[in-house]
PDB file of C-alpha atoms in Angstrom:
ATOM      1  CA  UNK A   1       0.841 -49.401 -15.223  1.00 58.00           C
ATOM      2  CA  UNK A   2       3.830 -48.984 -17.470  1.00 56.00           C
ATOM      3  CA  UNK A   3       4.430 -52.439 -19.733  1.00 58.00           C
ATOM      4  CA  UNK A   4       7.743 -53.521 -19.728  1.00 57.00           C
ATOM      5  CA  UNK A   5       7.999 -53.261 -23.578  1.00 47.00           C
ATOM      6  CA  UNK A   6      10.931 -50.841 -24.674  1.00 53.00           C
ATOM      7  CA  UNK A   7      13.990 -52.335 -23.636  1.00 52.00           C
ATOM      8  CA  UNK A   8      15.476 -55.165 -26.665  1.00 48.00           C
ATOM      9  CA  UNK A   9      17.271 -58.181 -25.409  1.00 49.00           C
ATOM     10  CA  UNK A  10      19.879 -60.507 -26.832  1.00 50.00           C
ATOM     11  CA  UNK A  11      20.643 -63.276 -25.062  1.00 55.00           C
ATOM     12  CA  UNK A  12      23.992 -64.085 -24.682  1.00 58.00           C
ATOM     13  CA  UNK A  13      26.501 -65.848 -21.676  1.00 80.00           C
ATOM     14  CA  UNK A  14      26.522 -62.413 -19.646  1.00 94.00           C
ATOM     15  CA  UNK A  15      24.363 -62.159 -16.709  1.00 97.00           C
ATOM     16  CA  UNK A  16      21.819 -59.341 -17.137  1.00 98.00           C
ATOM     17  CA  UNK A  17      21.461 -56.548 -14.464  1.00 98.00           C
ATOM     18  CA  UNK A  18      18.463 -53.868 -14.583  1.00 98.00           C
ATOM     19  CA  UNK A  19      19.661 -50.472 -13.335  1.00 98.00           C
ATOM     20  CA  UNK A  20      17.265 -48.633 -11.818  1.00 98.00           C
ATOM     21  CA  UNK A  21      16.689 -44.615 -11.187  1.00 98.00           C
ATOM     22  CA  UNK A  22      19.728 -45.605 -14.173  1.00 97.00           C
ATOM     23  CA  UNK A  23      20.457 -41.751 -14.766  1.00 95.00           C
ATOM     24  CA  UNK A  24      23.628 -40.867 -17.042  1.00 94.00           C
ATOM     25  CA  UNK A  25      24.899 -44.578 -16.531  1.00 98.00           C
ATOM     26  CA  UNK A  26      27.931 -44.386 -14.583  1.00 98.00           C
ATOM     27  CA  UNK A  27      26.859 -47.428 -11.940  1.00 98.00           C
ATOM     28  CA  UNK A  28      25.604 -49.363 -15.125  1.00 98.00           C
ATOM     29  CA  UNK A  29      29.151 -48.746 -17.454  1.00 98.00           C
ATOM     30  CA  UNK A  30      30.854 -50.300 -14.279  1.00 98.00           C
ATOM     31  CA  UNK A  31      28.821 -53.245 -13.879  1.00 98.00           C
ATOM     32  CA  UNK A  32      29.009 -53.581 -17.580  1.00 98.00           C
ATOM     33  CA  UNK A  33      32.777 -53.507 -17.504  1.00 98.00           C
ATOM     34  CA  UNK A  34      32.159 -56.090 -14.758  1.00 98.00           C
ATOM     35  CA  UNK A  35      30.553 -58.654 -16.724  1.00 97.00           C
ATOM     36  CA  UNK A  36      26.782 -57.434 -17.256  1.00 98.00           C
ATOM     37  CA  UNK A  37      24.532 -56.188 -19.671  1.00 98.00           C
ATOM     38  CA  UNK A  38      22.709 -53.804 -18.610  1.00 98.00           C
ATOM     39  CA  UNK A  39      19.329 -52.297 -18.645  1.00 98.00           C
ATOM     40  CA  UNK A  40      18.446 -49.064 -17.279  1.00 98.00           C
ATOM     41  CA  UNK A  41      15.198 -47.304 -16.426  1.00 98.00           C
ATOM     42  CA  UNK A  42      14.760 -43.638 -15.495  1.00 97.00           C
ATOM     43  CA  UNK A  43      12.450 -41.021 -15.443  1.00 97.00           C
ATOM     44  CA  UNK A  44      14.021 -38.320 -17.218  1.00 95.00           C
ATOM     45  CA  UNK A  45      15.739 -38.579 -21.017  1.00 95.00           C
ATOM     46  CA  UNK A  46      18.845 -39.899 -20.926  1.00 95.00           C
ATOM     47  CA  UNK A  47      20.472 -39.839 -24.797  1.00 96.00           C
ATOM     48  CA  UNK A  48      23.597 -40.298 -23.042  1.00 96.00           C
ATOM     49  CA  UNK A  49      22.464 -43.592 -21.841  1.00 98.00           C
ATOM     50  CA  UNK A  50      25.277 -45.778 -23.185  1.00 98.00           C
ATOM     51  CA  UNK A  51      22.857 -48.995 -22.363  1.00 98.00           C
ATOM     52  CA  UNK A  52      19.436 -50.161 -23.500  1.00 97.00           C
ATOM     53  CA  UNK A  53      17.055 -47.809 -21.836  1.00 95.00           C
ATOM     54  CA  UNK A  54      13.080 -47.700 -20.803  1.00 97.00           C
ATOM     55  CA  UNK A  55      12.107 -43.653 -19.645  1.00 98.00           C
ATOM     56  CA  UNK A  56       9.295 -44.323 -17.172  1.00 97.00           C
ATOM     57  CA  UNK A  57       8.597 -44.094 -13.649  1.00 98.00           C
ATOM     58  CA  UNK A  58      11.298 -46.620 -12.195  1.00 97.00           C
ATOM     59  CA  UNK A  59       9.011 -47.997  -9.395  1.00 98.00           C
ATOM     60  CA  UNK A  60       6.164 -48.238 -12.040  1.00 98.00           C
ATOM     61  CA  UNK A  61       8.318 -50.317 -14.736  1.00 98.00           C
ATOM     62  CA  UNK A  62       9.865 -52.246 -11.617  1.00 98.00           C
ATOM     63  CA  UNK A  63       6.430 -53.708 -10.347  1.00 98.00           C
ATOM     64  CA  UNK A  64       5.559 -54.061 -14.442  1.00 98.00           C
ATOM     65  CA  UNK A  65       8.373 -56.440 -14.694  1.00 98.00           C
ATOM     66  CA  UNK A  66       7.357 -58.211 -11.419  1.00 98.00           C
ATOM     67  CA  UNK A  67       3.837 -58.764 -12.394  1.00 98.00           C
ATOM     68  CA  UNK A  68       4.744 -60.002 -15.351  1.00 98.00           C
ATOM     69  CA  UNK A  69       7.420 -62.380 -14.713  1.00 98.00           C
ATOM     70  CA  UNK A  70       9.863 -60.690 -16.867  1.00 98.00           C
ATOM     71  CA  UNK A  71      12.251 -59.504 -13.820  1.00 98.00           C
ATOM     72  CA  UNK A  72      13.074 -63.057 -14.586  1.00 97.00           C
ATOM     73  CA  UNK A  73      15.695 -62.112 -17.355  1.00 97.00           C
ATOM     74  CA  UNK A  74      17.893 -60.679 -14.660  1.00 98.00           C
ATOM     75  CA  UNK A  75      20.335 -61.873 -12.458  1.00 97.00           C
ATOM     76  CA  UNK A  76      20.795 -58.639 -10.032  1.00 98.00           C
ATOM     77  CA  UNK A  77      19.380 -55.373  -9.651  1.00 98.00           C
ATOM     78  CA  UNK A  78      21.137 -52.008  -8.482  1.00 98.00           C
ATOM     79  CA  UNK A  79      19.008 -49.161  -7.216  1.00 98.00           C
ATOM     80  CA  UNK A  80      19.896 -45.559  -6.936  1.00 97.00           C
ATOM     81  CA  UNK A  81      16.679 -43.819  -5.531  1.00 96.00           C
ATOM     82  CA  UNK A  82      17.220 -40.017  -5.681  1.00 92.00           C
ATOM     83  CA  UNK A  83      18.947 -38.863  -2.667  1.00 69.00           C
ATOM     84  CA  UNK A  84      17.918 -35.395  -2.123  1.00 56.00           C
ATOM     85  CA  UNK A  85      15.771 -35.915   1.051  1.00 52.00           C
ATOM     86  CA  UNK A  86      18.239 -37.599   2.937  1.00 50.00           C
ATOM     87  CA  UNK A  87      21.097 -36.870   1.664  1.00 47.00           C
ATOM     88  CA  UNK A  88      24.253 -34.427   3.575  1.00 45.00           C
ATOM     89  CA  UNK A  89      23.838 -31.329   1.944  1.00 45.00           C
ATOM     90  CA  UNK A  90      19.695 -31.456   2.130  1.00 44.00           C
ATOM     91  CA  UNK A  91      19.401 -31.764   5.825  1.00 42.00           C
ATOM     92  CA  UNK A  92      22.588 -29.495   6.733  1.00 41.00           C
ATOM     93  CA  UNK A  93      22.904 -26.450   4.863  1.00 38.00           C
ATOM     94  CA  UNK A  94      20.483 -26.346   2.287  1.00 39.00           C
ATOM     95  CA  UNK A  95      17.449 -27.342   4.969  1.00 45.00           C
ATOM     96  CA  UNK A  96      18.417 -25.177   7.715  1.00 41.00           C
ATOM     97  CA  UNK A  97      18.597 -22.206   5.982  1.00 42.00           C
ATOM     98  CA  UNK A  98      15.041 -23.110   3.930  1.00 45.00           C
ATOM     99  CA  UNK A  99      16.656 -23.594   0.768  1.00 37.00           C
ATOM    100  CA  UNK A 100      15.284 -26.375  -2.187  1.00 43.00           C
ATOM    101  CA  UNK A 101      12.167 -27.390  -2.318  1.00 50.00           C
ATOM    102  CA  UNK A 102      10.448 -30.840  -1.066  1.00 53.00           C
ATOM    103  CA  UNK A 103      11.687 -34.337  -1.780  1.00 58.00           C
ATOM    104  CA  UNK A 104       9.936 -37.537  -1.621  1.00 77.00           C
ATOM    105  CA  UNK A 105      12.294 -40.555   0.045  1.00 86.00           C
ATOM    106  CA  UNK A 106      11.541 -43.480  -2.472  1.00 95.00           C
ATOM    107  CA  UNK A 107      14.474 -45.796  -0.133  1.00 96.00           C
ATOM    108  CA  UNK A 108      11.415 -47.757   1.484  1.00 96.00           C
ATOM    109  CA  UNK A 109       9.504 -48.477  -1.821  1.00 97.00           C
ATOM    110  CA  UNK A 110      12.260 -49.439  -3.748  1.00 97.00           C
ATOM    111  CA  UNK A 111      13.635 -51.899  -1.722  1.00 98.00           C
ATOM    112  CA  UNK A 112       9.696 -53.042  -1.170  1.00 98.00           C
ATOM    113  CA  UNK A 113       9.836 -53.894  -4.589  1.00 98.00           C
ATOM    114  CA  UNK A 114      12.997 -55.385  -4.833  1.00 98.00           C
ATOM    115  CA  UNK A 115      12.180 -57.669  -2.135  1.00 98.00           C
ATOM    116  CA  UNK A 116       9.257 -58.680  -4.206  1.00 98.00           C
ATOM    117  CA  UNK A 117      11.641 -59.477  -6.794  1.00 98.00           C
ATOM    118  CA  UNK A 118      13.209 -62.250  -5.132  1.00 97.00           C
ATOM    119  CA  UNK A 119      16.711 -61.176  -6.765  1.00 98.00           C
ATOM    120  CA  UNK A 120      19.888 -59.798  -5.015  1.00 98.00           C
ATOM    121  CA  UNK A 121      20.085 -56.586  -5.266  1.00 98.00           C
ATOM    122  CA  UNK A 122      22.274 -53.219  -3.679  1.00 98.00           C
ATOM    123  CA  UNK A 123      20.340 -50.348  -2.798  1.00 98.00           C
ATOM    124  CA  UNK A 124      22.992 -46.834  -3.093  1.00 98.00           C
ATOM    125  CA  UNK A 125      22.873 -44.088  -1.358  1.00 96.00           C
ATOM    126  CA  UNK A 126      25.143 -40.846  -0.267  1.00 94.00           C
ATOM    127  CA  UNK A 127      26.299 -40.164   3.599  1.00 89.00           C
ATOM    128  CA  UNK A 128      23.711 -38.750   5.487  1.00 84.00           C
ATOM    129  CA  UNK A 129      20.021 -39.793   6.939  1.00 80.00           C
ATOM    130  CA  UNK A 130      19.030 -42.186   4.407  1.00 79.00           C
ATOM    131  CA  UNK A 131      17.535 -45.291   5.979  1.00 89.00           C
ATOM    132  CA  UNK A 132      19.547 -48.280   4.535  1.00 94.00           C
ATOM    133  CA  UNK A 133      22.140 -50.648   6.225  1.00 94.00           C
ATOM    134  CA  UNK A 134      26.093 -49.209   5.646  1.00 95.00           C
ATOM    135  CA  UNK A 135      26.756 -52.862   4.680  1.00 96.00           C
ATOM    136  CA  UNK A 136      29.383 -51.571   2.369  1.00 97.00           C
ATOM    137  CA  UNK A 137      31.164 -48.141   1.614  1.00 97.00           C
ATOM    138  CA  UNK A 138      33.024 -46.854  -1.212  1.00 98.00           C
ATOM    139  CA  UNK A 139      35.376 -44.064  -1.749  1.00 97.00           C
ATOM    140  CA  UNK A 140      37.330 -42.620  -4.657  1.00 97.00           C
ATOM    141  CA  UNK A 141      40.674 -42.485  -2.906  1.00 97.00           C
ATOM    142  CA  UNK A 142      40.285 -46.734  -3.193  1.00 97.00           C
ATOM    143  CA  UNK A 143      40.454 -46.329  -6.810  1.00 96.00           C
ATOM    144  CA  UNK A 144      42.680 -43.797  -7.243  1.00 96.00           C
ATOM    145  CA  UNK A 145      39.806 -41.055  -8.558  1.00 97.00           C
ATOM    146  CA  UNK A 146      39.452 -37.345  -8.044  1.00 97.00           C
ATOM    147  CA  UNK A 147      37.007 -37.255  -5.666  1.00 97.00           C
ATOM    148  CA  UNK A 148      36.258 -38.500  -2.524  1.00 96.00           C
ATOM    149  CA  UNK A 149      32.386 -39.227  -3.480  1.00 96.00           C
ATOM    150  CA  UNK A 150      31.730 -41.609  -0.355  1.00 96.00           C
ATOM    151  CA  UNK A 151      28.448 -43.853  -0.998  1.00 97.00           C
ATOM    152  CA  UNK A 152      26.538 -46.474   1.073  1.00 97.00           C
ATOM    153  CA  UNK A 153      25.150 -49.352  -0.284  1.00 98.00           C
ATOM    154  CA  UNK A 154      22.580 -51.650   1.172  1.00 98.00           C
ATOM    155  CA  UNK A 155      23.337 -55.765   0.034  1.00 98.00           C
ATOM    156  CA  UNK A 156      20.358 -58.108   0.041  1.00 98.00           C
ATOM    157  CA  UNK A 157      20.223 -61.574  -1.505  1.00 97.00           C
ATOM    158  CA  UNK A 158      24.160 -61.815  -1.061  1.00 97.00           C
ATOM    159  CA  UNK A 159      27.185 -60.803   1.348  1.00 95.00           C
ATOM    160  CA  UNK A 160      30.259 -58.760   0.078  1.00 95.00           C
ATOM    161  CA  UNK A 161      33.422 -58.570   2.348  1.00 92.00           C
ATOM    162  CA  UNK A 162      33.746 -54.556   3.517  1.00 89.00           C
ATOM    163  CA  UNK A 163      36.638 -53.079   2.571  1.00 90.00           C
ATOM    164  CA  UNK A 164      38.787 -50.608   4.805  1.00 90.00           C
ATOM    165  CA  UNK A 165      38.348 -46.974   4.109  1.00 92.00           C
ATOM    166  CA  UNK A 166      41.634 -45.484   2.544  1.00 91.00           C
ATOM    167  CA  UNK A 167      42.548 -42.273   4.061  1.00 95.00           C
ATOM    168  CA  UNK A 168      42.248 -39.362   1.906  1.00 96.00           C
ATOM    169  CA  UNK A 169      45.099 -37.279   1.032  1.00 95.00           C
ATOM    170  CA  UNK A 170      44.014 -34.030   1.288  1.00 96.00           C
ATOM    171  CA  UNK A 171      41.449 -31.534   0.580  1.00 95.00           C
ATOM    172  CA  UNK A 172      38.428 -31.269  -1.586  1.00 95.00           C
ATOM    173  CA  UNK A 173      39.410 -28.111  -3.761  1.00 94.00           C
ATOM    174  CA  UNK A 174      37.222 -25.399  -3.412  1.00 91.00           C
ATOM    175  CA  UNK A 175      35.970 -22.473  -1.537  1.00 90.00           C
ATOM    176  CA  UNK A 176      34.387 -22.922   2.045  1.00 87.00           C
ATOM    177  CA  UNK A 177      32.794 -20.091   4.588  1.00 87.00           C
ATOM    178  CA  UNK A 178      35.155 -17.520   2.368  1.00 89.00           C
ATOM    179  CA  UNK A 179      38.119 -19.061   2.077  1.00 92.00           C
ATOM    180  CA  UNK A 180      39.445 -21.359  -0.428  1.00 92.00           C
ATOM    181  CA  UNK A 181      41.530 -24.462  -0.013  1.00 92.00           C
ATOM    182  CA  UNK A 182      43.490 -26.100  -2.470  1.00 94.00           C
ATOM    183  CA  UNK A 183      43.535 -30.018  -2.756  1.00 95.00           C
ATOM    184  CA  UNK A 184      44.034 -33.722  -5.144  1.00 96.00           C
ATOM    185  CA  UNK A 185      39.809 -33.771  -4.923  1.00 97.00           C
ATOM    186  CA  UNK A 186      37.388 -31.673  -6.782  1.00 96.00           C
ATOM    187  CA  UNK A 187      33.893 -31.502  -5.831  1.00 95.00           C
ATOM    188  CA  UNK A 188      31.388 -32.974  -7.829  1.00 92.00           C
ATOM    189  CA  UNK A 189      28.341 -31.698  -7.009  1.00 89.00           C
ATOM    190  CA  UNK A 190      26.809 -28.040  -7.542  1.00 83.00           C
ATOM    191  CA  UNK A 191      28.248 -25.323  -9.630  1.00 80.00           C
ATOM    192  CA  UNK A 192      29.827 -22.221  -8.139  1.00 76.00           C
ATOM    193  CA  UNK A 193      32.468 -21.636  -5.158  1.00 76.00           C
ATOM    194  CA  UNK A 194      35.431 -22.896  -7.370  1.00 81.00           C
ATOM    195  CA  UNK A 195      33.814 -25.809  -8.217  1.00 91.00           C
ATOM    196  CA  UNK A 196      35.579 -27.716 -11.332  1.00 95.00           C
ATOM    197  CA  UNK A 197      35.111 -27.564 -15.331  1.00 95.00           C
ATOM    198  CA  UNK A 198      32.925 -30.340 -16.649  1.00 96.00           C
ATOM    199  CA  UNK A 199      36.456 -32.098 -18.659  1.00 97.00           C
ATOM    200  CA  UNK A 200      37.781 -31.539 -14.843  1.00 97.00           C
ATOM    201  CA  UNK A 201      34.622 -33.866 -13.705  1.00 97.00           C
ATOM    202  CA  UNK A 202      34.743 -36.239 -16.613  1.00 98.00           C
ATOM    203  CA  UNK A 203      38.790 -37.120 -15.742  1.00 98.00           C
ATOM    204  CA  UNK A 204      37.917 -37.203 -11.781  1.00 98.00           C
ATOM    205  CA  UNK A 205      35.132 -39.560 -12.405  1.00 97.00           C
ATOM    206  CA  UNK A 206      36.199 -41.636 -14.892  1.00 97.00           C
ATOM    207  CA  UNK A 207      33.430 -40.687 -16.865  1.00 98.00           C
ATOM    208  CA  UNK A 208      33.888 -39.663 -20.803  1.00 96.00           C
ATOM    209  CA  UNK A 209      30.153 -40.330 -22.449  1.00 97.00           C
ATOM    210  CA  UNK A 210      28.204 -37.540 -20.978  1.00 97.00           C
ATOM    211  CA  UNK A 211      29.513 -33.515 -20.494  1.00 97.00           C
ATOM    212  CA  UNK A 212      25.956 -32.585 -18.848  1.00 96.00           C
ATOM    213  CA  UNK A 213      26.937 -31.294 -15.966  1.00 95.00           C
ATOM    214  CA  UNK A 214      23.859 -32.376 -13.541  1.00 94.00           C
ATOM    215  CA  UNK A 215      24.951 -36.065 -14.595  1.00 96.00           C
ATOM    216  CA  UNK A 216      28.312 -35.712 -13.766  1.00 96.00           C
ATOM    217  CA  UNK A 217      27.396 -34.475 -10.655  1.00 95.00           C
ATOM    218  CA  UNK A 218      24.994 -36.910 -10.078  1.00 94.00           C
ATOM    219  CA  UNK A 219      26.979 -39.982 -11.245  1.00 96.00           C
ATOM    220  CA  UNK A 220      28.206 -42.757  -9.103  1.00 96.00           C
ATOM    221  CA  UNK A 221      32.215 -43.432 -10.147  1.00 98.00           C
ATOM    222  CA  UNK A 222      32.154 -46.767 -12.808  1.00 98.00           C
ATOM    223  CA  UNK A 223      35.250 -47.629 -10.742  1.00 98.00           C
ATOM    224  CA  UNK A 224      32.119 -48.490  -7.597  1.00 98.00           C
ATOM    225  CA  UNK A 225      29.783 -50.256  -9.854  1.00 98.00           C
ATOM    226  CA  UNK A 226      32.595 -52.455 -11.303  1.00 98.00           C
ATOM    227  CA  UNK A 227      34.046 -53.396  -7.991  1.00 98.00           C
ATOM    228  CA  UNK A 228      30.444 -54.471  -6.957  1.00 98.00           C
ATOM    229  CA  UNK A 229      29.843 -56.178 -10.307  1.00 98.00           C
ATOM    230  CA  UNK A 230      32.764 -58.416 -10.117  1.00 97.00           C
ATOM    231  CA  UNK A 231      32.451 -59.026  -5.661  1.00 97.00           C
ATOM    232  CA  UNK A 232      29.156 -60.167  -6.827  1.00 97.00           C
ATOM    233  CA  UNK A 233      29.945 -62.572 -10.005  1.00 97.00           C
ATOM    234  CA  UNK A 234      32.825 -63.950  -8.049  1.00 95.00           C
ATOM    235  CA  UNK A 235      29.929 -64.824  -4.719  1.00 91.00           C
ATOM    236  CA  UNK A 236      28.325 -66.409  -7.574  1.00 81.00           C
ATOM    237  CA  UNK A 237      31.232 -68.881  -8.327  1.00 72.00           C
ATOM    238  CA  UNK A 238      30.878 -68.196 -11.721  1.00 44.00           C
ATOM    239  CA  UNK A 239      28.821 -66.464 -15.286  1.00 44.00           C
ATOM    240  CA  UNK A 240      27.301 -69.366 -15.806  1.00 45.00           C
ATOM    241  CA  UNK A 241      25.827 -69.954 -12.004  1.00 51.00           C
ATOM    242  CA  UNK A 242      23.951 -66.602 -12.517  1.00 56.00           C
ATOM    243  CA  UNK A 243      23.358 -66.412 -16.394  1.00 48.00           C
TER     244      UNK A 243
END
């Protein structure tokens, strides 16, 4: 098992918040801009990480810091387990015609593990089959963003009032079944189709410290994390009730 040894720590009057399946960071900048520091962990490199880091199995480094008491240090956890065998596009499109390959759904283990953690936590996810509770859903139209990016988040450990959905206005920009439709949203995910430039990504998602494409794409809006980040701090009545 992986020992939780390669993240550094400062202590300081901000709640700490581990960030897990982390990728490029955009949850993690949010909840930083919230009020957190944050610690990621995530399987792949990620140099554009703009947070202390561990690469490792998440699930691995999760029940590492469980076993030995360091999950502690933290306040809250947020968990992004990749989406791909649940999410819209897998079992429409992509599965019905036998396209991609096989995904594992890592939605039950995580929040296993969370559970064990005895912290509150969210557990994110995309629209489609995923098996969490809808307790809250976020869209870019309630922030003003460039894409409509709607995400489902499972709360445990606390509540969070839901907020109403905003209704979009207009079109995500882009080719469909041969013919293309013009629009205020541009599709982040894929490449292809009329699909937009990666400096057209970075200003829809409010993202400037990555250009890989694949993390744009697979980012969650910092606008989402920081609205959870401060829903949660304020259920907490205050830093210091959680630090």
């Amino acid at each position: 098992m992986t020992q939780p040894t390669h993240i550094r720590r400062v202590r300081g009057s901000r709640p700490r918040l581990l960030d897990v399946f982390s990728c490029a960071g955009g949850a993690g900048t949010g909840y930083e801009r919230a009020g957190f520091e944050v610690d990621g962990v995530d399987i792949a490199d990620r140099p554009n990480y703009p947070f202390p880091y561990h690469r490792g199995d998440a699930l691995e480094y999760l029940a590492a810091l469980i076993a030995t008491g360091e999950i502690r240090r933290y306040a809250f956890v947020h968990a992004s387990p990749p989406c791909q065998d649940k999410c819209a596009l897998t079992v429409g499109t992509n599965r019905s015609r036998g396209w991609g390959g096989t995904h594992v759904d890592l939605v039950a283990p995580t929040r296993d593990l969370l559970d064990r953690t005895g912290l509150p936590y969210i557990i994110e996810q995309p629209n489609g089959r995923a098996k969490i509770r809808k307790d809250l859903t976020l869209c870019g139209e309630m922030f003003g963003l460039g894409v409509i990016r709607h995400r489902n988040f499972e709360v445990s450990g606390w509540t969070v009032n839901r907020p109403a959905h905003v209704p979009h206005r207009g079109r995500v920009r882009g080719w469909r079944h041969g013919e293309y439709f013009d629009g205020p949203y541009v599709a982040a995910y894929g490449n292809g189709g009329g699909k937009p430039t990666v400096p057209e990504l970075q200003a829809a998602m409010g993202i400037t410290w990555t250009d890989v494409r694949e993390e744009l794409t697979e980012a969650i809006p910092p606008a989402y994390g920081e609205w959870i980040g401060r829903a949660f701090l304020a259920s907490a009545g205050t830093l210091g009730a959680v630090a």
